[in-house]
């Protein structure tokens, strides 16, 4: 079932660069969807480093378990992603399905199954028949290409209404290093310690250990700072692959290398861009909302308060209705369970001060605030005046579209 | 703005008994609503004990602050409740408004302001003009009555689509003691340590200390076991008043008195009945859902997992769509942050086993499960097989009605 494209979809899509050492193909394996691609196979040259961040759900999918087991090796030769079936809560069948998929990909590419990374997204609890990949993966390997990236971005979509792509370039040792990233995600989005499906590719020469450290650092302010509906997925997976094929650059072995900082900044740009696209394609979303909390006792407390606001159905429906109902923001601060002093609290919608010191601001202007709420991109600011902790969380509104999409997704 | 009456509204309303020592009146003070009662004044005979449980929101309303300050005295002569304005986040104005209201009520009834208890419900952040009560409370006191209870139940409603009443009788020393309770609540319902507005009246002779102990015990499995939308209010207030006017009964001074057990059971029946009515009037609700978790490491862990399921928008929209999407229950267990072993998990919809040992149940019957989902009252059971902890939480589904009601409530 197709849903209308999000009004927050990008007007144009970036043309991602080819990444030396990375080739891919997509195919229709008929896993759930008809007449659209639902499998992505990516091949990597030898020597590719891999790092990843995975869901901490207690009910993680079979593919997540596989990645968790194989990430410590730090090397990858292939990535297989299927949409339409999450292969989550599928027990021994799920584990066997994952093993079989890795074997088929390894055979198609001439590598070891342990060097194949996997991700699945779609319905939970439905066994995934890996035999559907038989022949398909081999055929895909025979028609590998380096572009365009639009194809892989489309093949991993489920309820997404637009493909998600981002890129960055960074200068290391006078040479240009490229980063290309894709993501999918629209509902069941509240990455608590990881993310939805996202894959980032770079030709930078960087060790798996350094890549992992950068990924872990920058996921906190990108994917872990977004929420659509507070529902953390069983399948959240962010993998980064570095082929090291950029010419004339000494490898980055650790974060002590000063170049790790600039590479990390570029990596962050890509992760943040993709995470924001996930929010902008939030199921039923019509508005993007940045929620900034400052003056908390520490950053973690600020983040929990920001998430409490971002996940409040009453705040989200008020935003959908373009109602400057800042009383609901007060409620969400109050219920967060974090230190807060009502009588010090200030709240801003955009630059408009609506409340301070525990009551409506003296200069509160209902007309101006209501006019501000008509914007497609909104900022809510909360100042606690308790300490120096701050955090920003990104979310979307809660509309009839969300109910329509999720009242009949599986059936 | 009137919303359609909940399809889960009771077919008939109980006729609550008169409670000796309790008289009341309602009035239209024009606080927000037009052409409907929005103030309730209740007067108590001397010697009435009071106990209460209040929201633990960090942004509690001025009325909640007032009650918290005066509950330790344990005695009450009056209760004033207004709907339409929560008098929350109204700063010094809110405190003055509360003081003024208590003074006006005390003057009307010839008691001390400290003996007046207060509750307000409605929009947050709007100053409440207590002068609107001037004359009104005096007039109300002049026309006090003992019945019918339907009037007070209606006067405290906001987005409620039906009034909420419950009663119980219990035999103490061969005499009948009566309990009458009313409540309001429909949205912003996730009482974490307290409840929405609810008031319970009894003629039982019981000390404030014993009444408080029973109230605290029984709120855990009644009001604290329901959630509509995960949004804990700034104004949650449960107050119980015991006039002691029942004849020929020795007072219950502490829980060591064996009669406290039977009185407590009757009190629980009233609290549970009212709490369930709040869920059944959940904004936009079309189904009532009981979520039972057993086999958790302890009861608190079971309750947190049950709340995680009950508050998941994806679980709630699936129920609205009558979709037996148990994969979303798996997701909500996984995200709860509590001990759980995916491969031991079993899930039941009603008596139908849908998943066990980490995968779809062998005898899973999609047609039977889909047919079950068409019921108006559903039970979801999750067995963790880790320990003896168990809990049940009650919620409703998430529908277009919730979005409609909350997208334009304040405007």
mmCIF file of C-alpha atoms in Angstrom, chain B residues 89-402:
data_model
loop_
_atom_site.group_PDB
_atom_site.id
_atom_site.type_symbol
_atom_site.label_atom_id
_atom_site.label_comp_id
_atom_site.label_asym_id
_atom_site.label_seq_id
_atom_site.Cartn_x
_atom_site.Cartn_y
_atom_site.Cartn_z
ATOM 1 C CA UNK B 89 2.007 26.803 35.623
ATOM 2 C CA UNK B 90 0.383 30.026 36.713
ATOM 3 C CA UNK B 91 3.078 31.083 39.197
ATOM 4 C CA UNK B 92 2.308 33.491 42.006
ATOM 5 C CA UNK B 93 -1.073 34.257 40.420
ATOM 6 C CA UNK B 94 -1.960 30.584 40.731
ATOM 7 C CA UNK B 95 -0.976 30.459 44.400
ATOM 8 C CA UNK B 96 -3.021 33.566 45.149
ATOM 9 C CA UNK B 97 -5.966 32.173 43.211
ATOM 10 C CA UNK B 98 -5.878 28.995 45.304
ATOM 11 C CA UNK B 99 -5.670 30.955 48.563
ATOM 12 C CA UNK B 100 -8.558 33.169 47.528
ATOM 13 C CA UNK B 101 -10.712 30.173 46.560
ATOM 14 C CA UNK B 102 -10.056 28.508 49.924
ATOM 15 C CA UNK B 103 -10.950 31.729 51.741
ATOM 16 C CA UNK B 104 -14.204 32.108 49.811
ATOM 17 C CA UNK B 105 -15.181 28.492 50.476
ATOM 18 C CA UNK B 106 -14.236 28.763 54.164
ATOM 19 C CA UNK B 107 -16.325 31.901 54.481
ATOM 20 C CA UNK B 108 -19.301 30.236 52.779
ATOM 21 C CA UNK B 109 -19.105 27.200 55.049
ATOM 22 C CA UNK B 110 -17.881 28.711 58.319
ATOM 23 C CA UNK B 111 -14.648 26.750 58.501
ATOM 24 C CA UNK B 112 -10.921 27.526 58.216
ATOM 25 C CA UNK B 113 -9.235 27.895 54.778
ATOM 26 C CA UNK B 114 -6.808 25.115 55.800
ATOM 27 C CA UNK B 115 -9.738 22.693 55.952
ATOM 28 C CA UNK B 116 -10.659 23.343 52.313
ATOM 29 C CA UNK B 117 -9.247 20.997 49.660
ATOM 30 C CA UNK B 118 -8.988 22.045 46.028
ATOM 31 C CA UNK B 119 -8.646 20.538 42.583
ATOM 32 C CA UNK B 120 -8.609 22.149 39.152
ATOM 33 C CA UNK B 121 -8.610 20.564 35.704
ATOM 34 C CA UNK B 122 -8.479 21.985 32.207
ATOM 35 C CA UNK B 123 -6.049 24.019 30.196
ATOM 36 C CA UNK B 124 -2.515 24.554 31.583
ATOM 37 C CA UNK B 125 -0.901 27.996 31.831
ATOM 38 C CA UNK B 126 -4.034 30.131 31.878
ATOM 39 C CA UNK B 127 -4.447 32.211 35.081
ATOM 40 C CA UNK B 128 -7.594 31.254 37.020
ATOM 41 C CA UNK B 129 -9.596 34.214 38.265
ATOM 42 C CA UNK B 130 -10.825 33.167 41.719
ATOM 43 C CA UNK B 131 -13.087 36.190 41.875
ATOM 44 C CA UNK B 132 -15.419 34.252 39.588
ATOM 45 C CA UNK B 133 -16.200 32.106 42.648
ATOM 46 C CA UNK B 134 -17.244 35.102 44.716
ATOM 47 C CA UNK B 135 -20.922 34.833 45.601
ATOM 48 C CA UNK B 136 -21.087 31.561 43.649
ATOM 49 C CA UNK B 137 -19.706 29.416 46.496
ATOM 50 C CA UNK B 138 -21.926 31.108 49.072
ATOM 51 C CA UNK B 139 -24.970 30.466 46.909
ATOM 52 C CA UNK B 140 -23.929 26.832 46.454
ATOM 53 C CA UNK B 141 -23.590 26.305 50.202
ATOM 54 C CA UNK B 142 -27.132 27.573 50.641
ATOM 55 C CA UNK B 143 -28.563 24.846 48.401
ATOM 56 C CA UNK B 144 -26.534 21.838 49.547
ATOM 57 C CA UNK B 145 -28.008 18.409 48.819
ATOM 58 C CA UNK B 146 -26.999 14.769 49.375
ATOM 59 C CA UNK B 147 -28.078 13.492 45.957
ATOM 60 C CA UNK B 148 -28.014 12.808 43.080
ATOM 61 C CA UNK B 149 -24.276 12.159 42.569
ATOM 62 C CA UNK B 150 -24.665 12.510 38.812
ATOM 63 C CA UNK B 151 -24.421 16.288 39.217
ATOM 64 C CA UNK B 152 -20.965 16.420 40.832
ATOM 65 C CA UNK B 153 -19.729 13.733 38.427
ATOM 66 C CA UNK B 154 -20.770 15.917 35.487
ATOM 67 C CA UNK B 155 -19.429 19.192 36.886
ATOM 68 C CA UNK B 156 -15.826 17.933 36.976
ATOM 69 C CA UNK B 157 -15.728 16.678 33.341
ATOM 70 C CA UNK B 158 -13.498 18.223 30.642
ATOM 71 C CA UNK B 159 -13.009 16.138 27.473
ATOM 72 C CA UNK B 160 -14.773 13.230 29.219
ATOM 73 C CA UNK B 161 -17.667 11.909 27.160
ATOM 74 C CA UNK B 162 -19.445 10.291 30.114
ATOM 75 C CA UNK B 163 -19.576 10.877 33.893
ATOM 76 C CA UNK B 164 -17.748 8.343 36.085
ATOM 77 C CA UNK B 165 -19.353 7.012 39.250
ATOM 78 C CA UNK B 166 -18.778 3.925 41.418
ATOM 79 C CA UNK B 167 -19.941 2.668 44.778
ATOM 80 C CA UNK B 168 -19.411 -0.118 47.272
ATOM 81 C CA UNK B 169 -20.819 -1.238 50.595
ATOM 82 C CA UNK B 170 -19.011 -3.137 53.292
ATOM 83 C CA UNK B 171 -20.163 -4.657 56.561
ATOM 84 C CA UNK B 172 -18.244 -3.514 59.649
ATOM 85 C CA UNK B 173 -19.368 -4.573 63.148
ATOM 86 C CA UNK B 174 -22.670 -5.716 61.617
ATOM 87 C CA UNK B 175 -23.311 -2.237 60.194
ATOM 88 C CA UNK B 176 -23.248 -1.195 56.546
ATOM 89 C CA UNK B 177 -20.587 1.342 55.587
ATOM 90 C CA UNK B 178 -20.981 3.067 52.228
ATOM 91 C CA UNK B 179 -18.407 4.313 49.721
ATOM 92 C CA UNK B 180 -19.243 6.657 46.833
ATOM 93 C CA UNK B 181 -16.653 7.736 44.271
ATOM 94 C CA UNK B 182 -16.485 9.966 41.216
ATOM 95 C CA UNK B 183 -13.681 10.609 38.730
ATOM 96 C CA UNK B 184 -12.863 12.539 35.567
ATOM 97 C CA UNK B 185 -10.234 11.840 32.969
ATOM 98 C CA UNK B 186 -9.940 11.060 29.283
ATOM 99 C CA UNK B 187 -6.617 12.371 27.958
ATOM 100 C CA UNK B 188 -3.262 13.177 29.594
ATOM 101 C CA UNK B 189 -3.753 9.916 31.461
ATOM 102 C CA UNK B 190 -0.723 8.009 32.695
ATOM 103 C CA UNK B 191 -0.938 8.291 36.441
ATOM 104 C CA UNK B 192 2.548 7.265 37.464
ATOM 105 C CA UNK B 193 2.305 7.575 41.201
ATOM 106 C CA UNK B 194 -1.147 9.066 41.580
ATOM 107 C CA UNK B 195 -4.171 9.548 39.361
ATOM 108 C CA UNK B 196 -6.398 11.942 37.498
ATOM 109 C CA UNK B 197 -9.076 13.761 39.469
ATOM 110 C CA UNK B 198 -11.000 11.354 41.617
ATOM 111 C CA UNK B 199 -12.886 11.840 44.864
ATOM 112 C CA UNK B 200 -14.102 9.109 47.154
ATOM 113 C CA UNK B 201 -16.504 9.612 50.054
ATOM 114 C CA UNK B 202 -17.390 7.238 52.871
ATOM 115 C CA UNK B 203 -19.224 7.333 56.142
ATOM 116 C CA UNK B 204 -16.777 4.823 57.617
ATOM 117 C CA UNK B 205 -15.135 5.838 60.875
ATOM 118 C CA UNK B 206 -11.479 5.540 59.944
ATOM 119 C CA UNK B 207 -8.451 7.581 60.909
ATOM 120 C CA UNK B 208 -6.734 9.721 58.302
ATOM 121 C CA UNK B 209 -3.580 7.657 58.788
ATOM 122 C CA UNK B 210 -5.306 4.342 58.141
ATOM 123 C CA UNK B 211 -7.231 5.818 55.209
ATOM 124 C CA UNK B 212 -4.002 7.139 53.716
ATOM 125 C CA UNK B 213 -2.319 3.742 54.058
ATOM 126 C CA UNK B 214 -5.204 1.981 52.316
ATOM 127 C CA UNK B 215 -5.370 4.592 49.570
ATOM 128 C CA UNK B 216 -1.653 4.333 48.852
ATOM 129 C CA UNK B 217 -1.853 0.541 48.754
ATOM 130 C CA UNK B 218 -4.856 0.298 46.455
ATOM 131 C CA UNK B 219 -3.946 3.067 44.018
ATOM 132 C CA UNK B 220 -1.143 0.826 42.749
ATOM 133 C CA UNK B 221 -3.510 -1.694 41.181
ATOM 134 C CA UNK B 222 -6.220 0.766 40.152
ATOM 135 C CA UNK B 223 -5.376 4.284 38.966
ATOM 136 C CA UNK B 224 -1.654 3.614 38.719
ATOM 137 C CA UNK B 225 -2.389 0.601 36.518
ATOM 138 C CA UNK B 226 -4.071 2.547 33.717
ATOM 139 C CA UNK B 227 -2.729 4.639 30.865
ATOM 140 C CA UNK B 228 -4.435 6.325 27.947
ATOM 141 C CA UNK B 229 -1.579 8.179 26.278
ATOM 142 C CA UNK B 230 1.520 8.001 28.527
ATOM 143 C CA UNK B 231 1.156 11.690 29.394
ATOM 144 C CA UNK B 232 1.190 12.210 33.167
ATOM 145 C CA UNK B 233 -0.828 15.238 34.217
ATOM 146 C CA UNK B 234 0.241 18.216 36.300
ATOM 147 C CA UNK B 235 -3.007 17.941 38.247
ATOM 148 C CA UNK B 236 -3.523 14.273 39.155
ATOM 149 C CA UNK B 237 -5.401 14.206 42.445
ATOM 150 C CA UNK B 238 -7.135 11.426 44.332
ATOM 151 C CA UNK B 239 -8.734 12.460 47.614
ATOM 152 C CA UNK B 240 -10.722 10.262 49.994
ATOM 153 C CA UNK B 241 -12.954 11.710 52.690
ATOM 154 C CA UNK B 242 -14.311 9.662 55.609
ATOM 155 C CA UNK B 243 -17.006 11.367 57.687
ATOM 156 C CA UNK B 244 -17.244 8.622 60.335
ATOM 157 C CA UNK B 245 -21.017 9.108 60.486
ATOM 158 C CA UNK B 246 -21.946 5.430 60.087
ATOM 159 C CA UNK B 247 -23.678 4.354 63.316
ATOM 160 C CA UNK B 248 -22.395 1.936 65.923
ATOM 161 C CA UNK B 249 -18.954 1.229 64.515
ATOM 162 C CA UNK B 250 -15.720 1.527 66.444
ATOM 163 C CA UNK B 251 -13.223 3.663 64.480
ATOM 164 C CA UNK B 252 -10.516 1.927 62.441
ATOM 165 C CA UNK B 253 -7.312 3.502 63.672
ATOM 166 C CA UNK B 254 -4.674 1.490 61.800
ATOM 167 C CA UNK B 255 -4.128 -1.327 59.339
ATOM 168 C CA UNK B 256 -3.591 -3.680 62.291
ATOM 169 C CA UNK B 257 -7.360 -3.586 62.731
ATOM 170 C CA UNK B 258 -8.599 -6.691 60.853
ATOM 171 C CA UNK B 259 -11.583 -4.679 59.525
ATOM 172 C CA UNK B 260 -9.154 -2.510 57.521
ATOM 173 C CA UNK B 261 -8.739 -5.444 55.136
ATOM 174 C CA UNK B 262 -12.434 -5.667 54.207
ATOM 175 C CA UNK B 263 -12.856 -1.898 54.063
ATOM 176 C CA UNK B 264 -9.744 -1.726 51.894
ATOM 177 C CA UNK B 265 -11.144 -4.343 49.525
ATOM 178 C CA UNK B 266 -14.336 -2.303 49.064
ATOM 179 C CA UNK B 267 -12.261 0.848 48.579
ATOM 180 C CA UNK B 268 -10.219 -0.965 45.942
ATOM 181 C CA UNK B 269 -13.379 -2.003 44.100
ATOM 182 C CA UNK B 270 -14.447 1.639 43.837
ATOM 183 C CA UNK B 271 -10.990 2.887 42.771
ATOM 184 C CA UNK B 272 -10.585 0.106 40.205
ATOM 185 C CA UNK B 273 -14.063 0.674 38.785
ATOM 186 C CA UNK B 274 -13.389 4.406 38.369
ATOM 187 C CA UNK B 275 -9.930 3.837 36.890
ATOM 188 C CA UNK B 276 -11.346 1.466 34.307
ATOM 189 C CA UNK B 277 -14.002 4.023 33.400
ATOM 190 C CA UNK B 278 -11.254 6.565 32.757
ATOM 191 C CA UNK B 279 -9.633 4.129 30.305
ATOM 192 C CA UNK B 280 -12.997 3.392 28.691
ATOM 193 C CA UNK B 281 -13.402 7.127 28.135
ATOM 194 C CA UNK B 282 -9.844 7.456 26.839
ATOM 195 C CA UNK B 283 -9.780 10.088 24.105
ATOM 196 C CA UNK B 284 -10.870 8.408 20.890
ATOM 197 C CA UNK B 285 -10.976 4.949 22.501
ATOM 198 C CA UNK B 286 -12.896 2.160 20.796
ATOM 199 C CA UNK B 287 -11.399 -0.798 22.686
ATOM 200 C CA UNK B 288 -10.370 -1.586 26.255
ATOM 201 C CA UNK B 289 -7.194 -3.632 26.575
ATOM 202 C CA UNK B 290 -5.879 -5.449 29.644
ATOM 203 C CA UNK B 291 -2.168 -6.226 29.375
ATOM 204 C CA UNK B 292 -0.943 -8.927 31.721
ATOM 205 C CA UNK B 293 2.729 -9.684 32.139
ATOM 206 C CA UNK B 294 3.896 -12.639 34.216
ATOM 207 C CA UNK B 295 7.164 -14.452 34.791
ATOM 208 C CA UNK B 296 9.103 -11.180 35.154
ATOM 209 C CA UNK B 297 12.000 -10.869 37.578
ATOM 210 C CA UNK B 298 9.738 -8.919 39.944
ATOM 211 C CA UNK B 299 6.372 -7.113 39.985
ATOM 212 C CA UNK B 300 7.880 -3.690 39.255
ATOM 213 C CA UNK B 301 9.659 -5.059 36.178
ATOM 214 C CA UNK B 302 6.425 -6.694 35.001
ATOM 215 C CA UNK B 303 4.599 -3.369 35.419
ATOM 216 C CA UNK B 304 7.239 -1.498 33.406
ATOM 217 C CA UNK B 305 7.023 -4.022 30.560
ATOM 218 C CA UNK B 306 3.212 -3.892 30.636
ATOM 219 C CA UNK B 307 3.342 -0.068 30.486
ATOM 220 C CA UNK B 308 5.823 -0.223 27.598
ATOM 221 C CA UNK B 309 3.304 -2.314 25.645
ATOM 222 C CA UNK B 310 0.320 -0.215 26.770
ATOM 223 C CA UNK B 311 2.009 3.049 25.754
ATOM 224 C CA UNK B 312 3.358 1.876 22.390
ATOM 225 C CA UNK B 313 1.647 3.838 19.606
ATOM 226 C CA UNK B 314 2.274 0.952 17.213
ATOM 227 C CA UNK B 315 0.602 -1.596 19.508
ATOM 228 C CA UNK B 316 -2.298 0.796 20.121
ATOM 229 C CA UNK B 317 -2.871 1.576 16.433
ATOM 230 C CA UNK B 318 -2.712 -2.131 15.543
ATOM 231 C CA UNK B 319 -5.444 -2.772 18.131
ATOM 232 C CA UNK B 320 -7.491 0.075 16.649
ATOM 233 C CA UNK B 321 -7.103 -1.590 13.249
ATOM 234 C CA UNK B 322 -8.100 -4.992 14.716
ATOM 235 C CA UNK B 323 -4.764 -6.308 13.470
ATOM 236 C CA UNK B 324 -3.310 -9.180 15.516
ATOM 237 C CA UNK B 325 0.148 -7.681 15.050
ATOM 238 C CA UNK B 326 1.900 -9.472 17.919
ATOM 239 C CA UNK B 327 5.292 -8.549 16.414
ATOM 240 C CA UNK B 328 4.708 -5.067 17.797
ATOM 241 C CA UNK B 329 4.202 -6.581 21.261
ATOM 242 C CA UNK B 330 7.611 -8.243 20.840
ATOM 243 C CA UNK B 331 9.045 -4.827 19.942
ATOM 244 C CA UNK B 332 7.509 -3.186 23.021
ATOM 245 C CA UNK B 333 8.861 -5.913 25.317
ATOM 246 C CA UNK B 334 12.271 -5.493 23.730
ATOM 247 C CA UNK B 335 12.406 -1.723 24.183
ATOM 248 C CA UNK B 336 11.254 -1.699 27.814
ATOM 249 C CA UNK B 337 14.799 -1.853 29.176
ATOM 250 C CA UNK B 338 13.804 -4.645 31.584
ATOM 251 C CA UNK B 339 15.212 -8.189 31.822
ATOM 252 C CA UNK B 340 13.666 -10.346 29.078
ATOM 253 C CA UNK B 341 14.889 -13.370 27.127
ATOM 254 C CA UNK B 342 13.532 -13.292 23.608
ATOM 255 C CA UNK B 343 13.845 -17.059 23.275
ATOM 256 C CA UNK B 344 11.658 -17.778 26.334
ATOM 257 C CA UNK B 345 8.901 -15.294 25.497
ATOM 258 C CA UNK B 346 5.280 -16.381 25.019
ATOM 259 C CA UNK B 347 2.417 -14.096 23.914
ATOM 260 C CA UNK B 348 -1.335 -14.663 24.128
ATOM 261 C CA UNK B 349 -4.209 -12.684 22.645
ATOM 262 C CA UNK B 350 -7.094 -13.719 24.876
ATOM 263 C CA UNK B 351 -6.694 -17.502 25.234
ATOM 264 C CA UNK B 352 -4.969 -17.800 21.868
ATOM 265 C CA UNK B 353 -1.253 -18.582 22.028
ATOM 266 C CA UNK B 354 0.344 -16.615 19.188
ATOM 267 C CA UNK B 355 4.055 -16.831 20.010
ATOM 268 C CA UNK B 356 6.270 -18.944 22.237
ATOM 269 C CA UNK B 357 9.962 -19.626 22.745
ATOM 270 C CA UNK B 358 11.000 -16.713 20.563
ATOM 271 C CA UNK B 359 8.933 -17.433 17.469
ATOM 272 C CA UNK B 360 5.413 -17.791 16.142
ATOM 273 C CA UNK B 361 3.499 -20.513 18.000
ATOM 274 C CA UNK B 362 3.257 -23.843 16.189
ATOM 275 C CA UNK B 363 -0.544 -23.822 16.318
ATOM 276 C CA UNK B 364 -0.915 -20.127 15.422
ATOM 277 C CA UNK B 365 -4.290 -19.520 13.797
ATOM 278 C CA UNK B 366 -4.423 -16.199 11.957
ATOM 279 C CA UNK B 367 -8.169 -16.413 11.295
ATOM 280 C CA UNK B 368 -9.029 -17.138 14.932
ATOM 281 C CA UNK B 369 -6.719 -14.386 16.177
ATOM 282 C CA UNK B 370 -8.154 -11.855 13.734
ATOM 283 C CA UNK B 371 -11.659 -12.794 14.832
ATOM 284 C CA UNK B 372 -10.647 -12.275 18.479
ATOM 285 C CA UNK B 373 -9.357 -8.772 17.704
ATOM 286 C CA UNK B 374 -12.876 -7.680 16.760
ATOM 287 C CA UNK B 375 -13.908 -7.799 20.450
ATOM 288 C CA UNK B 376 -14.406 -4.528 22.305
ATOM 289 C CA UNK B 377 -12.544 -5.836 25.361
ATOM 290 C CA UNK B 378 -9.209 -7.513 24.757
ATOM 291 C CA UNK B 379 -6.585 -9.216 26.886
ATOM 292 C CA UNK B 380 -2.929 -9.402 25.879
ATOM 293 C CA UNK B 381 -0.785 -11.786 27.905
ATOM 294 C CA UNK B 382 3.009 -11.886 27.934
ATOM 295 C CA UNK B 383 4.909 -14.625 29.781
ATOM 296 C CA UNK B 384 8.610 -13.998 30.325
ATOM 297 C CA UNK B 385 9.488 -17.255 32.128
ATOM 298 C CA UNK B 386 12.195 -15.575 34.201
ATOM 299 C CA UNK B 387 10.663 -15.256 37.673
ATOM 300 C CA UNK B 388 7.438 -14.693 39.582
ATOM 301 C CA UNK B 389 6.840 -10.968 38.916
ATOM 302 C CA UNK B 390 3.465 -10.077 37.471
ATOM 303 C CA UNK B 391 1.358 -7.012 36.752
ATOM 304 C CA UNK B 392 -1.692 -5.975 34.782
ATOM 305 C CA UNK B 393 -2.100 -2.600 33.089
ATOM 306 C CA UNK B 394 -5.248 -1.316 31.419
ATOM 307 C CA UNK B 395 -5.290 0.868 28.340
ATOM 308 C CA UNK B 396 -7.264 1.708 25.225
ATOM 309 C CA UNK B 397 -6.494 1.854 21.520
ATOM 310 C CA UNK B 398 -5.118 4.869 19.596
ATOM 311 C CA UNK B 399 -7.477 6.090 16.885
ATOM 312 C CA UNK B 400 -8.206 8.993 14.579
ATOM 313 C CA UNK B 401 -10.474 10.254 17.373
ATOM 314 C CA UNK B 402 -7.456 10.952 19.619
#
